Short mmCIF file of C-alpha atoms in Angstrom, two decimals:
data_model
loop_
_atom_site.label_atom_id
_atom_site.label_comp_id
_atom_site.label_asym_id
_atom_site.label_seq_id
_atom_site.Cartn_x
_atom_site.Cartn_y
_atom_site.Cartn_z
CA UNK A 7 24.94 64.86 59.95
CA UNK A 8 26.92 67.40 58.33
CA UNK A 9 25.41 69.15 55.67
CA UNK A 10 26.77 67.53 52.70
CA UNK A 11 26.39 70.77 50.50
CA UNK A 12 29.22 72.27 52.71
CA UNK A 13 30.69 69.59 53.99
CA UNK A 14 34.12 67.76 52.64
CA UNK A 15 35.51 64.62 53.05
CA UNK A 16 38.85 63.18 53.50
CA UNK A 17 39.41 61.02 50.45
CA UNK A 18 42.83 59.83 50.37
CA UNK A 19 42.31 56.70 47.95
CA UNK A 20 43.73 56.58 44.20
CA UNK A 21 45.93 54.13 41.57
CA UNK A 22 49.20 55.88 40.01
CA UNK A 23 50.04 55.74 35.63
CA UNK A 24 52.58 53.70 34.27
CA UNK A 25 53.35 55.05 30.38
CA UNK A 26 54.62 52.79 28.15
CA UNK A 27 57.52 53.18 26.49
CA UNK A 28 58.94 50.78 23.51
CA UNK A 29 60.80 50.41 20.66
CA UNK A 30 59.11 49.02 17.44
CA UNK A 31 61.36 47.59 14.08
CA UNK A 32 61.08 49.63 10.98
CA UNK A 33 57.50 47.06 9.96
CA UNK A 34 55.39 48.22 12.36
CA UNK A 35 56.59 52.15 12.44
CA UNK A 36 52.97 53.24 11.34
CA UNK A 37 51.60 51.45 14.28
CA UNK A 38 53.97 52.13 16.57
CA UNK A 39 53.35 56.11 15.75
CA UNK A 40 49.32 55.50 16.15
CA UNK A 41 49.80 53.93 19.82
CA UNK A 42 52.22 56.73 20.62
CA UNK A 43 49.33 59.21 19.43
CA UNK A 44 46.66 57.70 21.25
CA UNK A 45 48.50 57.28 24.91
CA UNK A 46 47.59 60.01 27.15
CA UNK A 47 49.73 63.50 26.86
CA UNK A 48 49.91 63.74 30.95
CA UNK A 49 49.77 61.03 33.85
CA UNK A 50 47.40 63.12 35.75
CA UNK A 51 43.94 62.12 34.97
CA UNK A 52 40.53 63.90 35.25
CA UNK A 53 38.88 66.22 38.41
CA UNK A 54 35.75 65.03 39.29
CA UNK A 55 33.74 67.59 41.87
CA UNK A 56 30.59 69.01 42.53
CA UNK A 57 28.52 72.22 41.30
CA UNK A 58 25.28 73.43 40.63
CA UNK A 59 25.84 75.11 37.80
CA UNK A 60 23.70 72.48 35.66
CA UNK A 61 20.31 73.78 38.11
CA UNK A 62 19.23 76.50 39.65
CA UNK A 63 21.79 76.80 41.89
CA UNK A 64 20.79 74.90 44.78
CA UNK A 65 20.98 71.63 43.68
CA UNK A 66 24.70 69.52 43.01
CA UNK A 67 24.93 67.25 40.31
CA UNK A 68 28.81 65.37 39.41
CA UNK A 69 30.88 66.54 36.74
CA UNK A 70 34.36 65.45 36.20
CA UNK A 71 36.90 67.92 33.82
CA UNK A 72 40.62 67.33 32.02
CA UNK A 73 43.58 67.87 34.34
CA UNK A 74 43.98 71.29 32.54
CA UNK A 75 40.43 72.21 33.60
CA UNK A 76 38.98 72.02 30.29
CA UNK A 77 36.21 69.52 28.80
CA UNK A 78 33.70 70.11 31.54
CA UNK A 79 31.33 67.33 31.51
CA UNK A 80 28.03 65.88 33.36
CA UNK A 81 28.10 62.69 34.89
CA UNK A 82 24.72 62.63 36.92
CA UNK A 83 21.43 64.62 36.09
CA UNK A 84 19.13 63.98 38.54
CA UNK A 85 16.28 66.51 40.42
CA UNK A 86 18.17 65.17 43.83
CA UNK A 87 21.45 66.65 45.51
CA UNK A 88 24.42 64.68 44.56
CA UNK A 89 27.96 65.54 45.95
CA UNK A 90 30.96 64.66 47.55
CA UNK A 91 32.79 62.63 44.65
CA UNK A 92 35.70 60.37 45.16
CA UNK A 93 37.29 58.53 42.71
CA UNK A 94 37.95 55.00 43.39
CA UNK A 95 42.03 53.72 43.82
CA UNK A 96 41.97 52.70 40.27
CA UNK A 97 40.28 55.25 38.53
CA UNK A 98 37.30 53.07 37.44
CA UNK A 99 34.60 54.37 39.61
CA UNK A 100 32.75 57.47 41.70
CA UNK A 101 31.21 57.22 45.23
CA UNK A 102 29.24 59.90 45.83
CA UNK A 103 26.17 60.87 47.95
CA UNK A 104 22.65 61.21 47.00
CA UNK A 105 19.43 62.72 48.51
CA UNK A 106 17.75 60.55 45.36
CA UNK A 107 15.75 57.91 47.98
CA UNK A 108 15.09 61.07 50.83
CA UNK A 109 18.14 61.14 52.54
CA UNK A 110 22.15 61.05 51.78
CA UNK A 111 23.26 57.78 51.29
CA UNK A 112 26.02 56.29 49.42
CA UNK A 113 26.02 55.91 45.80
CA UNK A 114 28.10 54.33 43.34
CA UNK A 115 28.64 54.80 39.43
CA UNK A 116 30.91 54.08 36.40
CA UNK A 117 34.08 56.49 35.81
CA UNK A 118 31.72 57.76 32.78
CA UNK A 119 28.96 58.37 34.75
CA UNK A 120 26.71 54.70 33.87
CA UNK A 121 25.39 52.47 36.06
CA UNK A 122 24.56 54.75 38.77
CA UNK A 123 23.00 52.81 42.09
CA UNK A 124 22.98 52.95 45.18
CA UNK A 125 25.94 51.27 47.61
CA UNK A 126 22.59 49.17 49.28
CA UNK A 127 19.24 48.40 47.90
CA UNK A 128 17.63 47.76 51.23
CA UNK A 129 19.45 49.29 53.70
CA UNK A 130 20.58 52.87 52.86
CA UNK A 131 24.12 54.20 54.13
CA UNK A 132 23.97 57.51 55.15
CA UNK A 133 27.38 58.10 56.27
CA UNK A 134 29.17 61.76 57.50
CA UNK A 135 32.27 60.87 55.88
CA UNK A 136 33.41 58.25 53.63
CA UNK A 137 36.58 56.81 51.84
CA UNK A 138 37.60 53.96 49.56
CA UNK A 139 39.92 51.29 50.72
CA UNK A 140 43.16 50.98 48.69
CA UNK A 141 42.31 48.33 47.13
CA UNK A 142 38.49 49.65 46.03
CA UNK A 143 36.82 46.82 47.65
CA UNK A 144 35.55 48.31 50.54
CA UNK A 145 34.28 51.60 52.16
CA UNK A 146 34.55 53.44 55.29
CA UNK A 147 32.08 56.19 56.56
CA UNK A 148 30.93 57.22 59.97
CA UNK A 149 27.39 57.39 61.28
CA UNK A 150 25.75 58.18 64.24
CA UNK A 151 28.81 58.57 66.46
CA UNK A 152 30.05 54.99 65.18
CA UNK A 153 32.38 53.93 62.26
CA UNK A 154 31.75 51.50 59.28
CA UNK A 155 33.78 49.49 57.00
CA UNK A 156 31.12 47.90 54.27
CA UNK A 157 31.95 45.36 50.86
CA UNK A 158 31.31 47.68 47.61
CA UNK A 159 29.71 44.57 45.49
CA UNK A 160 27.71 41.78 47.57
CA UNK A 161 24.86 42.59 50.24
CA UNK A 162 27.24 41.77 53.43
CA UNK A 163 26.29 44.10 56.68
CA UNK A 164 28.76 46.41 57.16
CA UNK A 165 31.08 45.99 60.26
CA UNK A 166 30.85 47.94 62.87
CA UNK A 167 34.14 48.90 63.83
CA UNK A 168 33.53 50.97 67.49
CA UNK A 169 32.85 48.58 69.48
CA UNK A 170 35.91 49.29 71.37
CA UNK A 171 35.49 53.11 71.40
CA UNK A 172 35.60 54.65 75.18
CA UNK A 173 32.20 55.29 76.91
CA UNK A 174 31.01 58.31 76.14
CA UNK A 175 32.72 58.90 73.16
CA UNK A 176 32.52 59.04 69.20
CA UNK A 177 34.11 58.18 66.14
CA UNK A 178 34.38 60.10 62.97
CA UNK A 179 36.79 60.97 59.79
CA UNK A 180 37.53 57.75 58.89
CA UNK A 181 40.66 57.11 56.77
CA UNK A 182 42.57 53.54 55.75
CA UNK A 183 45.65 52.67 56.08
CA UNK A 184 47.84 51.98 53.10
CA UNK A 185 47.78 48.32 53.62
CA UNK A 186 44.29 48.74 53.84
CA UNK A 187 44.72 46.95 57.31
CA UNK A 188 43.93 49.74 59.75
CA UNK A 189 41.70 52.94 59.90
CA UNK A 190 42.76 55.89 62.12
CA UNK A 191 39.58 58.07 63.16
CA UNK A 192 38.93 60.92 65.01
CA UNK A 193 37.45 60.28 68.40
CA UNK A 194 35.16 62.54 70.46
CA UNK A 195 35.37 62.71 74.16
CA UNK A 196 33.43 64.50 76.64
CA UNK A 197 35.28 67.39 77.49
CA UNK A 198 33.55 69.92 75.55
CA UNK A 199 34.80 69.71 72.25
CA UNK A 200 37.77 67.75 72.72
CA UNK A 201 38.92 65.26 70.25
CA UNK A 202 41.89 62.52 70.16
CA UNK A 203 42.77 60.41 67.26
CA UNK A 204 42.40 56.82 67.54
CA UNK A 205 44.01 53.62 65.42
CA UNK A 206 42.13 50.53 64.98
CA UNK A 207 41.28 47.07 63.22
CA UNK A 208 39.33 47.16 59.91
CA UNK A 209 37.91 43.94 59.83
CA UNK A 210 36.67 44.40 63.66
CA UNK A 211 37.65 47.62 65.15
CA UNK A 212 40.00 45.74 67.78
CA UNK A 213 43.89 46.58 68.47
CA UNK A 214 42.30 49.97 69.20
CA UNK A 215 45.53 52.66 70.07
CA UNK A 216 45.25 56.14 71.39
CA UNK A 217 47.30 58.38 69.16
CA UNK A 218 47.52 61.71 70.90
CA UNK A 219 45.34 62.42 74.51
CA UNK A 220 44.87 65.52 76.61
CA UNK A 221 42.72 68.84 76.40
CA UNK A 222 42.31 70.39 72.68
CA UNK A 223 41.63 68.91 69.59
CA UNK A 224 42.92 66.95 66.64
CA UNK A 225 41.43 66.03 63.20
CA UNK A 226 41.94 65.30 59.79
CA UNK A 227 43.58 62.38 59.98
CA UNK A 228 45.97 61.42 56.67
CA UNK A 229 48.30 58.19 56.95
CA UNK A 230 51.34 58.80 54.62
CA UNK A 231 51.95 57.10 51.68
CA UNK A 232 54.44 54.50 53.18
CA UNK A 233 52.08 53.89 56.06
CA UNK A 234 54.92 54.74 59.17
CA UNK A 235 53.15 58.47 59.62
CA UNK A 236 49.85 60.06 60.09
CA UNK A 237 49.59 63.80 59.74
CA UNK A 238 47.14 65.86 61.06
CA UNK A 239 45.37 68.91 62.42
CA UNK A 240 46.21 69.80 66.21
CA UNK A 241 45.41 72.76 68.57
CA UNK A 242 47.18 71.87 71.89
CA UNK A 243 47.21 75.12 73.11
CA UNK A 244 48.33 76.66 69.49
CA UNK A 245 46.92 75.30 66.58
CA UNK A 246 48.88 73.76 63.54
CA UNK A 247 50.41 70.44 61.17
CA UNK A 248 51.24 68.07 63.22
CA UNK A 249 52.81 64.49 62.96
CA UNK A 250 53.04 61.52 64.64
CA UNK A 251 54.27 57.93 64.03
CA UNK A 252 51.44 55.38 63.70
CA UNK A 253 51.86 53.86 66.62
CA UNK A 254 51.15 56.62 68.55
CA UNK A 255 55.11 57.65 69.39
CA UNK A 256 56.61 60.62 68.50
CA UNK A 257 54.35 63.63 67.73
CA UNK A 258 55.85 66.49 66.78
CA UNK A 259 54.25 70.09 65.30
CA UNK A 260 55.67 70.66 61.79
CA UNK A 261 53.62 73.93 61.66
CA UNK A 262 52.50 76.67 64.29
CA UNK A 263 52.77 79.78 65.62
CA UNK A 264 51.97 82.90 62.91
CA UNK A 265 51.18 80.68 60.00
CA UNK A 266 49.10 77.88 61.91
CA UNK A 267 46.57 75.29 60.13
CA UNK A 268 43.25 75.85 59.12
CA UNK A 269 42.73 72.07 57.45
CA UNK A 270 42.91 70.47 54.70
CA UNK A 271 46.67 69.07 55.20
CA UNK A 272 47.29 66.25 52.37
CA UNK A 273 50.51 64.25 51.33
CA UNK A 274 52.17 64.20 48.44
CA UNK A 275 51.99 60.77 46.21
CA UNK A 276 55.75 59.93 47.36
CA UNK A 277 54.86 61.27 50.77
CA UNK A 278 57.76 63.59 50.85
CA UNK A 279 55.67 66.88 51.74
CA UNK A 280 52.51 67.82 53.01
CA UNK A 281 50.26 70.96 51.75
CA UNK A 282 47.57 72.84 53.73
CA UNK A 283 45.62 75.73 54.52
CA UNK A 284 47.48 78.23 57.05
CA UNK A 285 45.31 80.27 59.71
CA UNK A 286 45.44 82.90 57.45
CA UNK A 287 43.81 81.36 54.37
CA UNK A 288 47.05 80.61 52.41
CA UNK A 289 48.19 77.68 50.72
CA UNK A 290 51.67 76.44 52.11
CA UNK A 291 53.63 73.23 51.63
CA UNK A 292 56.58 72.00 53.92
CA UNK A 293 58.59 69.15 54.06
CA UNK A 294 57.52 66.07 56.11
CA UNK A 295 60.02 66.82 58.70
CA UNK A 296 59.09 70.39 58.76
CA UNK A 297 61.54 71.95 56.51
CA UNK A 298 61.21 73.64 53.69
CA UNK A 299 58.21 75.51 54.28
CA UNK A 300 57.14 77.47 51.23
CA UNK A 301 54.21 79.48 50.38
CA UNK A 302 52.53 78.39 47.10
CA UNK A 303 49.73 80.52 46.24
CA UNK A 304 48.72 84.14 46.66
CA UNK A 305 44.78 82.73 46.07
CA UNK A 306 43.18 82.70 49.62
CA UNK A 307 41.43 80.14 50.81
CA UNK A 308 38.59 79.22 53.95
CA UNK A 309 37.09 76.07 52.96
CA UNK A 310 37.45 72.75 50.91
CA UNK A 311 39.99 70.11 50.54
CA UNK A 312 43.45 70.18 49.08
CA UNK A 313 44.57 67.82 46.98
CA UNK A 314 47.84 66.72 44.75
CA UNK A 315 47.46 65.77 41.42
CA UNK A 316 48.27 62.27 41.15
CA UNK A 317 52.51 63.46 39.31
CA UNK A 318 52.82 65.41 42.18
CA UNK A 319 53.45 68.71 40.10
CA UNK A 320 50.24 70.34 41.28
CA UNK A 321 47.85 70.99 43.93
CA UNK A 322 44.42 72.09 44.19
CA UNK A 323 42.31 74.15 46.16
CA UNK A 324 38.99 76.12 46.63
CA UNK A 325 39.04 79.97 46.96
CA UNK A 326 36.74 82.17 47.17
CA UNK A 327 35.74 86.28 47.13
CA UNK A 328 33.68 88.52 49.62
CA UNK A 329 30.88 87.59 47.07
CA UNK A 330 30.35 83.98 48.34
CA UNK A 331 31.83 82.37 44.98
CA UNK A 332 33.62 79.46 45.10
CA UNK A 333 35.91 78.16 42.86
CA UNK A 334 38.12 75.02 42.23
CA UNK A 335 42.03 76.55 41.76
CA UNK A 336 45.44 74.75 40.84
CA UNK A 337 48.70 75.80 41.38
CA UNK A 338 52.40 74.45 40.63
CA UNK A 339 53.66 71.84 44.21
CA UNK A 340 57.33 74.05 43.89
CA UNK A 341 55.68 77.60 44.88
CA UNK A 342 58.17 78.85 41.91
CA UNK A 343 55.34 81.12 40.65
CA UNK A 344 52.57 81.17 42.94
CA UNK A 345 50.25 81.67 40.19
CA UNK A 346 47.29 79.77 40.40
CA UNK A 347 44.85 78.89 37.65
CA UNK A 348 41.17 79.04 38.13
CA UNK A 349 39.37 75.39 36.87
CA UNK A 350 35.86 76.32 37.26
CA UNK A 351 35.20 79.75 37.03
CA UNK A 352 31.61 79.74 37.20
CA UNK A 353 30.97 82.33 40.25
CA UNK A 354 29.15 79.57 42.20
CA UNK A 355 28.77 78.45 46.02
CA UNK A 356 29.24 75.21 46.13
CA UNK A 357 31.85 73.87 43.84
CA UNK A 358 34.05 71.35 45.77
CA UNK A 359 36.38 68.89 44.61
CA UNK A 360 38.68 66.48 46.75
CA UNK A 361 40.31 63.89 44.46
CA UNK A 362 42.10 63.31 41.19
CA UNK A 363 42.11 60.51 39.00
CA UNK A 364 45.27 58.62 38.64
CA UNK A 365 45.23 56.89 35.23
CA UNK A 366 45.32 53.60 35.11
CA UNK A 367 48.04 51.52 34.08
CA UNK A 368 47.88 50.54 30.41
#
């Protein structure tokens, strides 16, 4: 299992803000004026990550902060690790994992940090990777060289969904579909560290498609918004952002050459551009048919996710310093300034973040 102290995972799962707008008659100005004050300012919600700055520096607990980094809060004090934080599609909820029971397994807790248990009682899930289903019902997460797809609430077994998978091989990096119908996961062959991506069924694992075959690599799977693309990491001979269709037709490298991929791609909400980490440690975005390319931050970066905030204005990312820090940064989606603001600032190891609460609708 990766260690989930370094390890991230693809989370591509949240529920976008509606404000409300109306007009009241001159009788009900004053209340009008106090529902106007107490709507939020910004449609972008909260960050919830990791860090160990409430310990001795080894051990994780959650925290969650304001989308302008500010209001820092605890959600889980416990003497076990807990990390890897994903907010649920409608804002409601955290998955996260948890040494608590003596070894990581999924747990499960109130957007305000109550009710914290884990996903199973009696059977503990100690997944590689996991992620929410669109709708928030379900979860996906890889284990032993097989994939999952498990009920949230209820004690159903989860479903194993590689029982299609090629001999030989394994399945990891699970991520859903928008429809919530299909999960595309990264499947390991035999070659020696070569990898394909694969489509399949989520209620059995059947209809299983080969996206992209041959020597080399591809991971980080992310379907786009609308469902009709899946972008991801590729090294078929040079490393970078590719695309392909979801059925498996039409890949195409958006990226190579001198500015490459080093993960993390990740859509934007309307699915119009992708961001991700270039060989070189910057953070680009380009267009999702390749255009457009445009540097957006002058912060370097070697590990963690990227992620948009949910209005698409932002997007964050970890860098670090020769000193081993490592810090949760945002930065404006246009590149106009390339500054980016430091969230965490607190000079520690093992901050990491990979979601942002979208607000839910009023």
């Amino acid at each position: 299992m990766t260690d989930p102290r370094r390890a991230s995972v693809k989370l591509f799962a949240l529920l976008t803000f509606s404000c409300l707008a109306a007009a009241f008659p001159a009788g009900h100005a004053a209340q009008g004026t106090a529902e106007k004050n107490a709507r939020p300012q910004s449609p972008n919600g909260k960050i919830v990550f990791q860090s160990t700055q409430g310990s001795d520096g080894f051990i994780n607990d959650i925290f969650v902060m304001d989308a302008d980094g500010k209001r820092q809060t605890r959600l889980t004090d416990d003497p076990a690790d807990d990390v890897l934080p994903a907010w649920s599609p409608r804002g409601d909820r955290v998955a996260f994992l948890s040494d608590r029971r003596g070894a990581y397994e999924i747990f499960v807790m109130g957007a305000d940090g109550s009710n914290q248990r884990p996903l199973r009682d009696e059977s503990p899930v100690t997944p590689q990777a996991f992620a929410w289903s669109p709708d928030g019902t379900r979860l996906a997460y890889a284990r032993g060289g097989d994939a999952y797809v498990i009920e949230v609430e209820g004690t159903a077994a989860p479903v194993n969904v590689s029982g299609y998978k090629p001999a030989g091989s394994s399945d990891s990096e699970p991520q859903w579909s928008p429809d919530g119908g299909r999960l595309v996961l990264r499947n390991f062959t035999s070659c020696g560290g070569c990898s394909d991506l694969h489509v399949v069924n989520a209620a059995d694992g059947g209809g299983r498609v080969a996206l992209a075959t041959g020597p080399g690599f591809d991971s980080a799977p992310h379907w786009s918004p609308d469902g009709l693309l899946i972008a991801y990491e590729g090294d078929r001979g040079e490393r970078g952002v590719y695309v392909t269709a979801a059925d498996g037709t039409g890949a195409e490298a958006l990226v190579s050459g001198a500015v490459g991929a080093w993960g993390g791609q990740a859509w934007s909400p309307v699915g119009s551009r992708l961001a991700f980490r270039s060989a070189t440690g910057g953070i680009y975005a380009v267009n999702a048919d390749g255009s457009g390319l445009t540097a957006l931050s002058d912060v370097q970066s070697t590990s963690g996710e990227i992620f948009w905030s949910p209005d698409g204005s932002k997007v964050a990312f970890h860098g670090g310093n020769a000193d081993g820090w490592l810090d949760l940064y945002v930065v404006g989606a246009d590149g106009s300034t390339r500054r980016a603001d430091n969230y965490t600032k607190t000079r520690r190891a093992d901050e990491f973040a990979q979601s942002w609460q979208k607000v839910a609708a009023q």
